[in-house]
Amino acid sequence: MQTEAEWKFTAKDIAEKPDLFLSGHRACAGCGPATVLRLIMKAVRGPTIVTNATGCMEVVSSIYPYTSWAIPWLHTAFENAAANASGIEAALKILKKKGRSKHEHVDVIALAGDGGTYDIGIQALSGAVERGHDFLYVLYDNEAYMNTGIQRSGGTPLGASTTTSPAGTVIPGKLEHKKPIADIMVAHDMPYVATASPYYWRDLLVKVRKGLEVNGPAFLHVFAPCPRGWRSDPAKSIELSRLAVETCIFPLWEAVNGEYQLSTPSKVFALAPQKKKPVKEYLQVQGRFRHLFTPKFEKLTEEIQRVTDERWKRLLKKCGM
């Protein structure tokens, strides 16, 4: 992977940089994806076009005749974000070749939620990556189809109660594990794949910039709490973003040309395992997991801890730790 010199910045630099995802949108209080988008736009390096699949962030940011986007932005269908991004990137190449673009380079960012990535849009994403289009794909993962009524997706974790996997007397919420989407993208032999959390905002900004600088497709999987769907305190969204990393439910790492390496926030728990927190601390503050703390389903909490530990060990092995 060839990138430019490492991007150096201070908190003051970021605070003073004009917002490109503006206030006034209709997102819920405590919306994790809204915070994620604002941070991502702070990391752009020049002319940028964003294409956004149908989903929460499209709905709340572009209610006609208003918009929260201060850059060129396109809404596309649920399944088409990656296909749309590849078309934009190809068009930009032709315009440049014909001398009809005034810009030396324009970055392209595709945004989609977990439904538009894990499920409906994975075929377009896989194809665009195979073709090698130069764009950054950002998955903001709030772990269900939130804008259409909180239906489960391939990103919904085991045991989470949603409207299509309701916890009750028969089932304990979703019966399947969360799909390892970032690992699936690494298997595409992409130059750059990473995970990020808004609590570790500096790590997130650096990874966005790396994804833009890479010559070829890049994939960023960002954890994005949803108070409405997770039935959590809106004031705790960023705290949940930290807990997910501290419990290793959502470890932070990057893979450059297929080589895994832990990011600093997660490396802390690899070097000092006693600091790793039990998953119960993360689960118990969310209403969607409330049933797991009843005698009938408490064994599922143990299963979530077991699988989390197993995946963490596997990741450490990939990182050579």
PDB file of C-alpha atoms in Angstrom:
ATOM      1  CA  MET A   1       0.000   0.000   0.000  1.00  0.00           C
ATOM      2  CA  GLN A   2       1.430   3.373  -0.977  1.00  0.00           C
ATOM      3  CA  THR A   3       0.256   6.355   1.046  1.00  0.00           C
ATOM      4  CA  GLU A   4       1.359   9.925   1.516  1.00  0.00           C
ATOM      5  CA  ALA A   5       3.431  11.049   4.503  1.00  0.00           C
ATOM      6  CA  GLU A   6       1.693  10.328   7.810  1.00  0.00           C
ATOM      7  CA  TRP A   7      -1.020  12.874   8.540  1.00  0.00           C
ATOM      8  CA  LYS A   8      -0.177  14.936  11.623  1.00  0.00           C
ATOM      9  CA  PHE A   9      -2.842  16.959  13.390  1.00  0.00           C
ATOM     10  CA  THR A  10      -3.866  18.338  16.771  1.00  0.00           C
ATOM     11  CA  ALA A  11      -7.255  18.494  18.441  1.00  0.00           C
ATOM     12  CA  LYS A  12      -7.225  22.234  17.744  1.00  0.00           C
ATOM     13  CA  ASP A  13      -6.655  21.588  14.021  1.00  0.00           C
ATOM     14  CA  ILE A  14      -9.711  19.353  13.922  1.00  0.00           C
ATOM     15  CA  ALA A  15     -11.874  21.705  15.995  1.00  0.00           C
ATOM     16  CA  GLU A  16     -11.053  24.608  13.699  1.00  0.00           C
ATOM     17  CA  LYS A  17     -11.585  22.667  10.480  1.00  0.00           C
ATOM     18  CA  PRO A  18     -15.002  23.568   9.010  1.00  0.00           C
ATOM     19  CA  ASP A  19     -17.676  20.898   9.336  1.00  0.00           C
ATOM     20  CA  LEU A  20     -18.774  19.213   6.109  1.00  0.00           C
ATOM     21  CA  PHE A  21     -21.542  17.233   7.839  1.00  0.00           C
ATOM     22  CA  LEU A  22     -23.592  20.017   9.334  1.00  0.00           C
ATOM     23  CA  SER A  23     -25.897  20.333  12.323  1.00  0.00           C
ATOM     24  CA  GLY A  24     -29.643  20.601  11.844  1.00  0.00           C
ATOM     25  CA  HIS A  25     -30.136  17.009  10.681  1.00  0.00           C
ATOM     26  CA  ARG A  26     -32.992  14.886  12.078  1.00  0.00           C
ATOM     27  CA  ALA A  27     -30.920  12.188  13.818  1.00  0.00           C
ATOM     28  CA  CYS A  28     -32.049  11.009  17.256  1.00  0.00           C
ATOM     29  CA  ALA A  29     -30.369  12.317  20.399  1.00  0.00           C
ATOM     30  CA  GLY A  30     -27.214  10.319  21.048  1.00  0.00           C
ATOM     31  CA  CYS A  31     -27.062   8.959  17.474  1.00  0.00           C
ATOM     32  CA  GLY A  32     -23.703   7.221  17.030  1.00  0.00           C
ATOM     33  CA  PRO A  33     -23.700   7.298  13.199  1.00  0.00           C
ATOM     34  CA  ALA A  34     -24.183  11.100  13.178  1.00  0.00           C
ATOM     35  CA  THR A  35     -21.065  11.507  15.333  1.00  0.00           C
ATOM     36  CA  VAL A  36     -19.192   9.076  13.081  1.00  0.00           C
ATOM     37  CA  LEU A  37     -20.107  10.990   9.915  1.00  0.00           C
ATOM     38  CA  ARG A  38     -19.054  14.323  11.392  1.00  0.00           C
ATOM     39  CA  LEU A  39     -15.666  12.829  12.314  1.00  0.00           C
ATOM     40  CA  ILE A  40     -15.190  11.196   8.910  1.00  0.00           C
ATOM     41  CA  MET A  41     -15.786  14.492   7.143  1.00  0.00           C
ATOM     42  CA  LYS A  42     -13.099  16.089   9.336  1.00  0.00           C
ATOM     43  CA  ALA A  43     -10.542  13.715   7.770  1.00  0.00           C
ATOM     44  CA  VAL A  44     -11.101  14.472   4.087  1.00  0.00           C
ATOM     45  CA  ARG A  45      -8.085  15.925   2.301  1.00  0.00           C
ATOM     46  CA  GLY A  46      -9.556  17.784  -0.693  1.00  0.00           C
ATOM     47  CA  PRO A  47     -12.360  17.590  -3.258  1.00  0.00           C
ATOM     48  CA  THR A  48     -14.633  14.722  -2.218  1.00  0.00           C
ATOM     49  CA  ILE A  49     -17.857  13.145  -3.463  1.00  0.00           C
ATOM     50  CA  VAL A  50     -19.994  11.077  -1.077  1.00  0.00           C
ATOM     51  CA  THR A  51     -22.533   8.502  -2.171  1.00  0.00           C
ATOM     52  CA  ASN A  52     -24.919   7.283   0.514  1.00  0.00           C
ATOM     53  CA  ALA A  53     -27.059   4.151   0.461  1.00  0.00           C
ATOM     54  CA  THR A  54     -30.596   4.283   1.780  1.00  0.00           C
ATOM     55  CA  GLY A  55     -30.487   4.137   5.549  1.00  0.00           C
ATOM     56  CA  CYS A  56     -30.662   6.205   8.724  1.00  0.00           C
ATOM     57  CA  MET A  57     -28.028   8.720   7.702  1.00  0.00           C
ATOM     58  CA  GLU A  58     -29.548   9.281   4.288  1.00  0.00           C
ATOM     59  CA  VAL A  59     -33.000   9.786   5.758  1.00  0.00           C
ATOM     60  CA  VAL A  60     -32.018  12.197   8.519  1.00  0.00           C
ATOM     61  CA  SER A  61     -29.574  14.296   6.516  1.00  0.00           C
ATOM     62  CA  SER A  62     -31.435  15.043   3.305  1.00  0.00           C
ATOM     63  CA  ILE A  63     -35.094  15.759   3.957  1.00  0.00           C
ATOM     64  CA  TYR A  64     -36.063  17.950   0.998  1.00  0.00           C
ATOM     65  CA  PRO A  65     -35.410  20.870   0.643  1.00  0.00           C
ATOM     66  CA  TYR A  66     -32.754  20.697   3.363  1.00  0.00           C
ATOM     67  CA  THR A  67     -29.354  19.003   3.512  1.00  0.00           C
ATOM     68  CA  SER A  68     -26.604  18.528   6.089  1.00  0.00           C
ATOM     69  CA  TRP A  69     -23.969  17.942   3.427  1.00  0.00           C
ATOM     70  CA  ALA A  70     -21.578  20.743   2.518  1.00  0.00           C
ATOM     71  CA  ILE A  71     -19.957  18.670  -0.253  1.00  0.00           C
ATOM     72  CA  PRO A  72     -21.285  16.906  -3.395  1.00  0.00           C
ATOM     73  CA  TRP A  73     -23.510  14.094  -2.118  1.00  0.00           C
ATOM     74  CA  LEU A  74     -25.704  11.499  -3.825  1.00  0.00           C
ATOM     75  CA  HIS A  75     -28.403   9.256  -2.446  1.00  0.00           C
ATOM     76  CA  THR A  76     -28.489   5.818  -4.011  1.00  0.00           C
ATOM     77  CA  ALA A  77     -30.519   2.659  -3.468  1.00  0.00           C
ATOM     78  CA  PHE A  78     -30.000   0.359  -0.502  1.00  0.00           C
ATOM     79  CA  GLU A  79     -27.865  -2.122  -2.431  1.00  0.00           C
ATOM     80  CA  ASN A  80     -25.935   0.231  -4.706  1.00  0.00           C
ATOM     81  CA  ALA A  81     -23.492   2.366  -2.692  1.00  0.00           C
ATOM     82  CA  ALA A  82     -20.376   0.522  -3.896  1.00  0.00           C
ATOM     83  CA  ALA A  83     -21.627   0.275  -7.497  1.00  0.00           C
ATOM     84  CA  ASN A  84     -22.429   3.983  -7.454  1.00  0.00           C
ATOM     85  CA  ALA A  85     -18.973   4.805  -6.041  1.00  0.00           C
ATOM     86  CA  SER A  86     -17.257   2.733  -8.736  1.00  0.00           C
ATOM     87  CA  GLY A  87     -19.261   4.566 -11.432  1.00  0.00           C
ATOM     88  CA  ILE A  88     -18.307   7.956  -9.996  1.00  0.00           C
ATOM     89  CA  GLU A  89     -14.641   6.963  -9.809  1.00  0.00           C
ATOM     90  CA  ALA A  90     -14.661   5.709 -13.413  1.00  0.00           C
ATOM     91  CA  ALA A  91     -16.371   8.899 -14.624  1.00  0.00           C
ATOM     92  CA  LEU A  92     -13.801  11.059 -12.834  1.00  0.00           C
ATOM     93  CA  LYS A  93     -11.000   9.167 -14.600  1.00  0.00           C
ATOM     94  CA  ILE A  94     -12.538   9.836 -18.010  1.00  0.00           C
ATOM     95  CA  LEU A  95     -13.147  13.524 -17.253  1.00  0.00           C
ATOM     96  CA  LYS A  96      -9.523  13.888 -16.212  1.00  0.00           C
ATOM     97  CA  LYS A  97      -8.301  12.023 -19.292  1.00  0.00           C
ATOM     98  CA  LYS A  98     -10.322  14.362 -21.520  1.00  0.00           C
ATOM     99  CA  GLY A  99      -9.082  17.432 -19.680  1.00  0.00           C
ATOM    100  CA  ARG A 100     -12.578  18.277 -18.453  1.00  0.00           C
ATOM    101  CA  SER A 101     -11.825  18.135 -14.711  1.00  0.00           C
ATOM    102  CA  LYS A 102     -10.164  21.047 -12.955  1.00  0.00           C
ATOM    103  CA  HIS A 103      -9.070  18.803 -10.077  1.00  0.00           C
ATOM    104  CA  GLU A 104      -5.963  16.637 -10.067  1.00  0.00           C
ATOM    105  CA  HIS A 105      -7.787  14.130  -7.851  1.00  0.00           C
ATOM    106  CA  VAL A 106     -11.227  13.741  -6.286  1.00  0.00           C
ATOM    107  CA  ASP A 107     -11.806  11.309  -3.431  1.00  0.00           C
ATOM    108  CA  VAL A 108     -14.898   9.111  -3.455  1.00  0.00           C
ATOM    109  CA  ILE A 109     -16.537   7.852  -0.265  1.00  0.00           C
ATOM    110  CA  ALA A 110     -19.376   5.318  -0.153  1.00  0.00           C
ATOM    111  CA  LEU A 111     -21.470   5.249   3.024  1.00  0.00           C
ATOM    112  CA  ALA A 112     -23.810   2.476   4.082  1.00  0.00           C
ATOM    113  CA  GLY A 113     -25.207   0.957   7.239  1.00  0.00           C
ATOM    114  CA  ASP A 114     -25.038  -2.686   8.261  1.00  0.00           C
ATOM    115  CA  GLY A 115     -28.154  -3.637   6.286  1.00  0.00           C
ATOM    116  CA  GLY A 116     -26.759  -2.032   3.146  1.00  0.00           C
ATOM    117  CA  THR A 117     -23.412  -3.764   3.634  1.00  0.00           C
ATOM    118  CA  TYR A 118     -23.705  -7.140   5.380  1.00  0.00           C
ATOM    119  CA  ASP A 119     -26.861  -8.126   3.504  1.00  0.00           C
ATOM    120  CA  ILE A 120     -28.335  -6.137   0.634  1.00  0.00           C
ATOM    121  CA  GLY A 121     -25.220  -4.433  -0.724  1.00  0.00           C
ATOM    122  CA  ILE A 122     -22.510  -7.063  -0.322  1.00  0.00           C
ATOM    123  CA  GLN A 123     -22.658  -8.186  -3.951  1.00  0.00           C
ATOM    124  CA  ALA A 124     -22.059  -4.645  -5.251  1.00  0.00           C
ATOM    125  CA  LEU A 125     -19.291  -4.129  -2.678  1.00  0.00           C
ATOM    126  CA  SER A 126     -17.574  -7.401  -3.545  1.00  0.00           C
ATOM    127  CA  GLY A 127     -17.710  -6.601  -7.271  1.00  0.00           C
ATOM    128  CA  ALA A 128     -16.385  -3.042  -6.897  1.00  0.00           C
ATOM    129  CA  VAL A 129     -13.491  -4.268  -4.764  1.00  0.00           C
ATOM    130  CA  GLU A 130     -12.676  -7.060  -7.211  1.00  0.00           C
ATOM    131  CA  ARG A 131     -12.511  -4.496 -10.032  1.00  0.00           C
ATOM    132  CA  GLY A 132     -10.093  -2.416  -7.956  1.00  0.00           C
ATOM    133  CA  HIS A 133     -11.943   0.908  -7.984  1.00  0.00           C
ATOM    134  CA  ASP A 134     -10.229   3.615  -5.974  1.00  0.00           C
ATOM    135  CA  PHE A 135     -12.686   4.574  -3.217  1.00  0.00           C
ATOM    136  CA  LEU A 136     -13.254   4.377   0.535  1.00  0.00           C
ATOM    137  CA  TYR A 137     -16.248   2.360   1.694  1.00  0.00           C
ATOM    138  CA  VAL A 138     -17.452   3.242   5.203  1.00  0.00           C
ATOM    139  CA  LEU A 139     -19.784   0.882   7.034  1.00  0.00           C
ATOM    140  CA  TYR A 140     -21.434   2.644   9.986  1.00  0.00           C
ATOM    141  CA  ASP A 141     -22.635  -0.329  11.968  1.00  0.00           C
ATOM    142  CA  ASN A 142     -25.615   0.221  14.290  1.00  0.00           C
ATOM    143  CA  GLU A 143     -26.385  -3.497  14.160  1.00  0.00           C
ATOM    144  CA  ALA A 144     -29.918  -3.559  12.661  1.00  0.00           C
ATOM    145  CA  TYR A 145     -32.190  -1.963  10.061  1.00  0.00           C
ATOM    146  CA  MET A 146     -32.938   0.960  12.361  1.00  0.00           C
ATOM    147  CA  ASN A 147     -34.728   3.394  10.041  1.00  0.00           C
ATOM    148  CA  THR A 148     -37.338   0.839   8.974  1.00  0.00           C
ATOM    149  CA  GLY A 149     -38.249  -0.478  12.407  1.00  0.00           C
ATOM    150  CA  ILE A 150     -35.259  -2.223  14.022  1.00  0.00           C
ATOM    151  CA  GLN A 151     -35.188  -5.478  12.024  1.00  0.00           C
ATOM    152  CA  ARG A 152     -32.209  -7.805  12.502  1.00  0.00           C
ATOM    153  CA  SER A 153     -29.357  -7.768   9.981  1.00  0.00           C
ATOM    154  CA  GLY A 154     -26.238  -9.850   9.394  1.00  0.00           C
ATOM    155  CA  GLY A 155     -24.525  -7.366  11.698  1.00  0.00           C
ATOM    156  CA  THR A 156     -26.911  -7.880  14.621  1.00  0.00           C
ATOM    157  CA  PRO A 157     -25.126  -9.751  17.419  1.00  0.00           C
ATOM    158  CA  LEU A 158     -26.195 -13.025  19.042  1.00  0.00           C
ATOM    159  CA  GLY A 159     -28.959 -12.579  21.617  1.00  0.00           C
ATOM    160  CA  ALA A 160     -30.016  -9.064  20.573  1.00  0.00           C
ATOM    161  CA  SER A 161     -33.763  -8.526  20.609  1.00  0.00           C
ATOM    162  CA  THR A 162     -35.106  -6.843  17.456  1.00  0.00           C
ATOM    163  CA  THR A 163     -38.568  -6.681  15.913  1.00  0.00           C
ATOM    164  CA  THR A 164     -37.744  -9.700  13.712  1.00  0.00           C
ATOM    165  CA  SER A 165     -35.802 -11.579  16.401  1.00  0.00           C
ATOM    166  CA  PRO A 166     -37.899 -10.715  19.460  1.00  0.00           C
ATOM    167  CA  ALA A 167     -36.799 -12.134  22.799  1.00  0.00           C
ATOM    168  CA  GLY A 168     -39.655 -13.977  24.483  1.00  0.00           C
ATOM    169  CA  THR A 169     -40.652 -17.385  25.764  1.00  0.00           C
ATOM    170  CA  VAL A 170     -39.450 -19.169  22.602  1.00  0.00           C
ATOM    171  CA  ILE A 171     -36.241 -17.514  21.390  1.00  0.00           C
ATOM    172  CA  PRO A 172     -33.615 -15.437  23.238  1.00  0.00           C
ATOM    173  CA  GLY A 173     -33.312 -12.737  20.575  1.00  0.00           C
ATOM    174  CA  LYS A 174     -31.188 -13.286  17.469  1.00  0.00           C
ATOM    175  CA  LEU A 175     -30.002 -16.877  17.170  1.00  0.00           C
ATOM    176  CA  GLU A 176     -27.007 -16.259  14.904  1.00  0.00           C
ATOM    177  CA  HIS A 177     -23.632 -14.611  15.456  1.00  0.00           C
ATOM    178  CA  LYS A 178     -22.587 -11.328  13.884  1.00  0.00           C
ATOM    179  CA  LYS A 179     -20.976 -11.873  10.495  1.00  0.00           C
ATOM    180  CA  PRO A 180     -17.213 -11.044  10.435  1.00  0.00           C
ATOM    181  CA  ILE A 181     -17.613  -8.527   7.626  1.00  0.00           C
ATOM    182  CA  ALA A 182     -14.191  -6.875   7.934  1.00  0.00           C
ATOM    183  CA  ASP A 183     -12.461 -10.263   7.717  1.00  0.00           C
ATOM    184  CA  ILE A 184     -14.562 -11.029   4.642  1.00  0.00           C
ATOM    185  CA  MET A 185     -13.232  -7.841   3.052  1.00  0.00           C
ATOM    186  CA  VAL A 186      -9.647  -8.725   3.962  1.00  0.00           C
ATOM    187  CA  ALA A 187     -10.233 -11.990   2.095  1.00  0.00           C
ATOM    188  CA  HIS A 188     -10.796  -9.862  -1.031  1.00  0.00           C
ATOM    189  CA  ASP A 189      -7.061  -9.000  -0.969  1.00  0.00           C
ATOM    190  CA  MET A 190      -7.848  -5.326  -0.471  1.00  0.00           C
ATOM    191  CA  PRO A 191      -4.957  -2.914   0.181  1.00  0.00           C
ATOM    192  CA  TYR A 192      -6.571  -1.489   3.332  1.00  0.00           C
ATOM    193  CA  VAL A 193      -9.224  -2.708   5.802  1.00  0.00           C
ATOM    194  CA  ALA A 194      -9.731  -1.348   9.332  1.00  0.00           C
ATOM    195  CA  THR A 195     -12.139  -1.148  12.256  1.00  0.00           C
ATOM    196  CA  ALA A 196     -12.775   2.025  14.268  1.00  0.00           C
ATOM    197  CA  SER A 197     -14.806   3.453  17.137  1.00  0.00           C
ATOM    198  CA  PRO A 198     -15.934   7.069  17.663  1.00  0.00           C
ATOM    199  CA  TYR A 199     -14.654   7.033  21.271  1.00  0.00           C
ATOM    200  CA  TYR A 200     -11.121   6.689  19.859  1.00  0.00           C
ATOM    201  CA  TRP A 201     -11.675   9.625  17.524  1.00  0.00           C
ATOM    202  CA  ARG A 202      -8.017  10.179  16.652  1.00  0.00           C
ATOM    203  CA  ASP A 203      -7.600   6.546  15.594  1.00  0.00           C
ATOM    204  CA  LEU A 204     -10.777   6.884  13.505  1.00  0.00           C
ATOM    205  CA  LEU A 205      -9.579  10.040  11.714  1.00  0.00           C
ATOM    206  CA  VAL A 206      -6.188   8.519  10.900  1.00  0.00           C
ATOM    207  CA  LYS A 207      -7.853   5.434   9.435  1.00  0.00           C
ATOM    208  CA  VAL A 208     -10.210   7.496   7.274  1.00  0.00           C
ATOM    209  CA  ARG A 209      -7.233   9.416   5.877  1.00  0.00           C
ATOM    210  CA  LYS A 210      -5.305   6.181   5.234  1.00  0.00           C
ATOM    211  CA  GLY A 211      -8.324   4.767   3.424  1.00  0.00           C
ATOM    212  CA  LEU A 212      -8.505   7.849   1.203  1.00  0.00           C
ATOM    213  CA  GLU A 213      -4.786   7.852   0.459  1.00  0.00           C
ATOM    214  CA  VAL A 214      -4.547   4.214  -0.560  1.00  0.00           C
ATOM    215  CA  ASN A 215      -4.410   3.542  -4.286  1.00  0.00           C
ATOM    216  CA  GLY A 216      -7.371   1.201  -4.686  1.00  0.00           C
ATOM    217  CA  PRO A 217     -10.379   0.180  -2.621  1.00  0.00           C
ATOM    218  CA  ALA A 218     -10.399   0.602   1.157  1.00  0.00           C
ATOM    219  CA  PHE A 219     -12.949  -0.579   3.722  1.00  0.00           C
ATOM    220  CA  LEU A 220     -13.607   0.957   7.151  1.00  0.00           C
ATOM    221  CA  HIS A 221     -15.943  -0.729   9.634  1.00  0.00           C
ATOM    222  CA  VAL A 222     -17.061   1.812  12.255  1.00  0.00           C
ATOM    223  CA  PHE A 223     -18.942   0.935  15.442  1.00  0.00           C
ATOM    224  CA  ALA A 224     -21.980   3.227  15.772  1.00  0.00           C
ATOM    225  CA  PRO A 225     -24.386   2.840  18.738  1.00  0.00           C
ATOM    226  CA  CYS A 226     -28.111   3.467  18.205  1.00  0.00           C
ATOM    227  CA  PRO A 227     -29.946   4.437  21.436  1.00  0.00           C
ATOM    228  CA  ARG A 228     -33.348   3.887  19.809  1.00  0.00           C
ATOM    229  CA  GLY A 229     -32.649   0.337  18.634  1.00  0.00           C
ATOM    230  CA  TRP A 230     -30.316  -0.680  21.452  1.00  0.00           C
ATOM    231  CA  ARG A 231     -32.630   0.827  24.093  1.00  0.00           C
ATOM    232  CA  SER A 232     -29.657   2.510  25.703  1.00  0.00           C
ATOM    233  CA  ASP A 233     -29.241   5.905  27.355  1.00  0.00           C
ATOM    234  CA  PRO A 234     -28.621   8.507  24.594  1.00  0.00           C
ATOM    235  CA  ALA A 235     -25.992  10.082  26.847  1.00  0.00           C
ATOM    236  CA  LYS A 236     -24.027   6.791  26.893  1.00  0.00           C
ATOM    237  CA  SER A 237     -23.403   6.232  23.168  1.00  0.00           C
ATOM    238  CA  ILE A 238     -19.749   7.210  23.266  1.00  0.00           C
ATOM    239  CA  GLU A 239     -19.285   5.312  26.543  1.00  0.00           C
ATOM    240  CA  LEU A 240     -20.693   2.210  24.805  1.00  0.00           C
ATOM    241  CA  SER A 241     -18.200   2.786  21.972  1.00  0.00           C
ATOM    242  CA  ARG A 242     -15.427   2.562  24.563  1.00  0.00           C
ATOM    243  CA  LEU A 243     -16.910  -0.474  26.362  1.00  0.00           C
ATOM    244  CA  ALA A 244     -17.173  -2.421  23.095  1.00  0.00           C
ATOM    245  CA  VAL A 245     -13.407  -2.060  22.682  1.00  0.00           C
ATOM    246  CA  GLU A 246     -12.575  -2.687  26.345  1.00  0.00           C
ATOM    247  CA  THR A 247     -14.552  -5.960  26.332  1.00  0.00           C
ATOM    248  CA  CYS A 248     -13.065  -6.984  22.943  1.00  0.00           C
ATOM    249  CA  ILE A 249     -16.596  -7.231  21.541  1.00  0.00           C
ATOM    250  CA  PHE A 250     -15.347  -4.814  18.856  1.00  0.00           C
ATOM    251  CA  PRO A 251     -11.504  -4.769  18.789  1.00  0.00           C
ATOM    252  CA  LEU A 252      -9.684  -2.151  16.743  1.00  0.00           C
ATOM    253  CA  TRP A 253      -7.254  -3.289  14.072  1.00  0.00           C
ATOM    254  CA  GLU A 254      -6.164  -2.674  10.523  1.00  0.00           C
ATOM    255  CA  ALA A 255      -4.993  -4.953   7.740  1.00  0.00           C
ATOM    256  CA  VAL A 256      -2.548  -3.478   5.221  1.00  0.00           C
ATOM    257  CA  ASN A 257      -2.215  -5.685   2.158  1.00  0.00           C
ATOM    258  CA  GLY A 258      -3.656  -8.529   4.211  1.00  0.00           C
ATOM    259  CA  GLU A 259      -1.238  -8.128   7.132  1.00  0.00           C
ATOM    260  CA  TYR A 260      -3.151  -7.673  10.395  1.00  0.00           C
ATOM    261  CA  GLN A 261      -1.997  -5.353  13.163  1.00  0.00           C
ATOM    262  CA  LEU A 262      -3.728  -4.296  16.359  1.00  0.00           C
ATOM    263  CA  SER A 263      -4.458  -0.605  16.817  1.00  0.00           C
ATOM    264  CA  THR A 264      -3.184   1.069  19.981  1.00  0.00           C
ATOM    265  CA  PRO A 265      -6.531   1.140  21.900  1.00  0.00           C
ATOM    266  CA  SER A 266      -6.835  -2.666  21.596  1.00  0.00           C
ATOM    267  CA  LYS A 267      -3.127  -3.379  21.937  1.00  0.00           C
ATOM    268  CA  VAL A 268      -3.493  -2.264  25.565  1.00  0.00           C
ATOM    269  CA  PHE A 269      -5.617  -5.345  26.286  1.00  0.00           C
ATOM    270  CA  ALA A 270      -3.283  -7.664  24.416  1.00  0.00           C
ATOM    271  CA  LEU A 271      -0.316  -6.520  26.510  1.00  0.00           C
ATOM    272  CA  ALA A 272      -2.285  -6.387  29.796  1.00  0.00           C
ATOM    273  CA  PRO A 273      -5.096  -8.978  29.561  1.00  0.00           C
ATOM    274  CA  GLN A 274      -6.188  -8.247  33.145  1.00  0.00           C
ATOM    275  CA  LYS A 275      -7.554  -4.907  31.899  1.00  0.00           C
ATOM    276  CA  LYS A 276      -9.996  -6.615  29.527  1.00  0.00           C
ATOM    277  CA  LYS A 277     -13.550  -6.232  30.858  1.00  0.00           C
ATOM    278  CA  PRO A 278     -16.259  -8.962  30.884  1.00  0.00           C
ATOM    279  CA  VAL A 279     -18.896  -8.666  28.161  1.00  0.00           C
ATOM    280  CA  LYS A 280     -21.609  -8.372  30.843  1.00  0.00           C
ATOM    281  CA  GLU A 281     -20.528  -4.785  31.485  1.00  0.00           C
ATOM    282  CA  TYR A 282     -21.305  -3.967  27.856  1.00  0.00           C
ATOM    283  CA  LEU A 283     -24.501  -6.019  27.595  1.00  0.00           C
ATOM    284  CA  GLN A 284     -26.217  -4.969  30.825  1.00  0.00           C
ATOM    285  CA  VAL A 285     -26.562  -1.290  29.859  1.00  0.00           C
ATOM    286  CA  GLN A 286     -28.615  -2.098  26.739  1.00  0.00           C
ATOM    287  CA  GLY A 287     -32.321  -2.941  26.802  1.00  0.00           C
ATOM    288  CA  ARG A 288     -31.977  -5.205  23.748  1.00  0.00           C
ATOM    289  CA  PHE A 289     -29.989  -7.639  25.937  1.00  0.00           C
ATOM    290  CA  ARG A 290     -32.079  -7.252  29.103  1.00  0.00           C
ATOM    291  CA  HIS A 291     -33.561 -10.772  28.818  1.00  0.00           C
ATOM    292  CA  LEU A 292     -30.047 -12.302  28.957  1.00  0.00           C
ATOM    293  CA  PHE A 293     -29.921 -11.416  32.640  1.00  0.00           C
ATOM    294  CA  THR A 294     -32.899 -13.642  33.513  1.00  0.00           C
ATOM    295  CA  PRO A 295     -32.385 -17.273  34.663  1.00  0.00           C
ATOM    296  CA  LYS A 296     -33.982 -18.628  31.453  1.00  0.00           C
ATOM    297  CA  PHE A 297     -31.363 -17.132  29.117  1.00  0.00           C
ATOM    298  CA  GLU A 298     -28.341 -16.417  31.301  1.00  0.00           C
ATOM    299  CA  LYS A 299     -26.295 -19.207  29.644  1.00  0.00           C
ATOM    300  CA  LEU A 300     -26.359 -17.184  26.426  1.00  0.00           C
ATOM    301  CA  THR A 301     -24.277 -14.507  28.133  1.00  0.00           C
ATOM    302  CA  GLU A 302     -21.644 -17.169  28.803  1.00  0.00           C
ATOM    303  CA  GLU A 303     -21.783 -18.170  25.148  1.00  0.00           C
ATOM    304  CA  ILE A 304     -21.276 -14.540  24.051  1.00  0.00           C
ATOM    305  CA  GLN A 305     -18.253 -14.312  26.363  1.00  0.00           C
ATOM    306  CA  ARG A 306     -16.866 -17.594  25.000  1.00  0.00           C
ATOM    307  CA  VAL A 307     -17.198 -16.537  21.363  1.00  0.00           C
ATOM    308  CA  THR A 308     -15.786 -13.072  22.102  1.00  0.00           C
ATOM    309  CA  ASP A 309     -12.729 -14.640  23.745  1.00  0.00           C
ATOM    310  CA  GLU A 310     -12.314 -17.104  20.888  1.00  0.00           C
ATOM    311  CA  ARG A 311     -12.453 -14.365  18.228  1.00  0.00           C
ATOM    312  CA  TRP A 312     -10.057 -12.199  20.256  1.00  0.00           C
ATOM    313  CA  LYS A 313      -7.508 -15.031  20.460  1.00  0.00           C
ATOM    314  CA  ARG A 314      -7.859 -15.610  16.728  1.00  0.00           C
ATOM    315  CA  LEU A 315      -7.250 -11.912  16.060  1.00  0.00           C
ATOM    316  CA  LEU A 316      -4.170 -11.869  18.294  1.00  0.00           C
ATOM    317  CA  LYS A 317      -2.795 -14.820  16.357  1.00  0.00           C
ATOM    318  CA  LYS A 318      -3.367 -12.992  13.054  1.00  0.00           C
ATOM    319  CA  CYS A 319      -1.532  -9.996  14.514  1.00  0.00           C
ATOM    320  CA  GLY A 320       1.386 -12.184  15.616  1.00  0.00           C
ATOM    321  CA  MET A 321       0.724 -11.587  19.317  1.00  0.00           C
TER     322      MET A 321
END
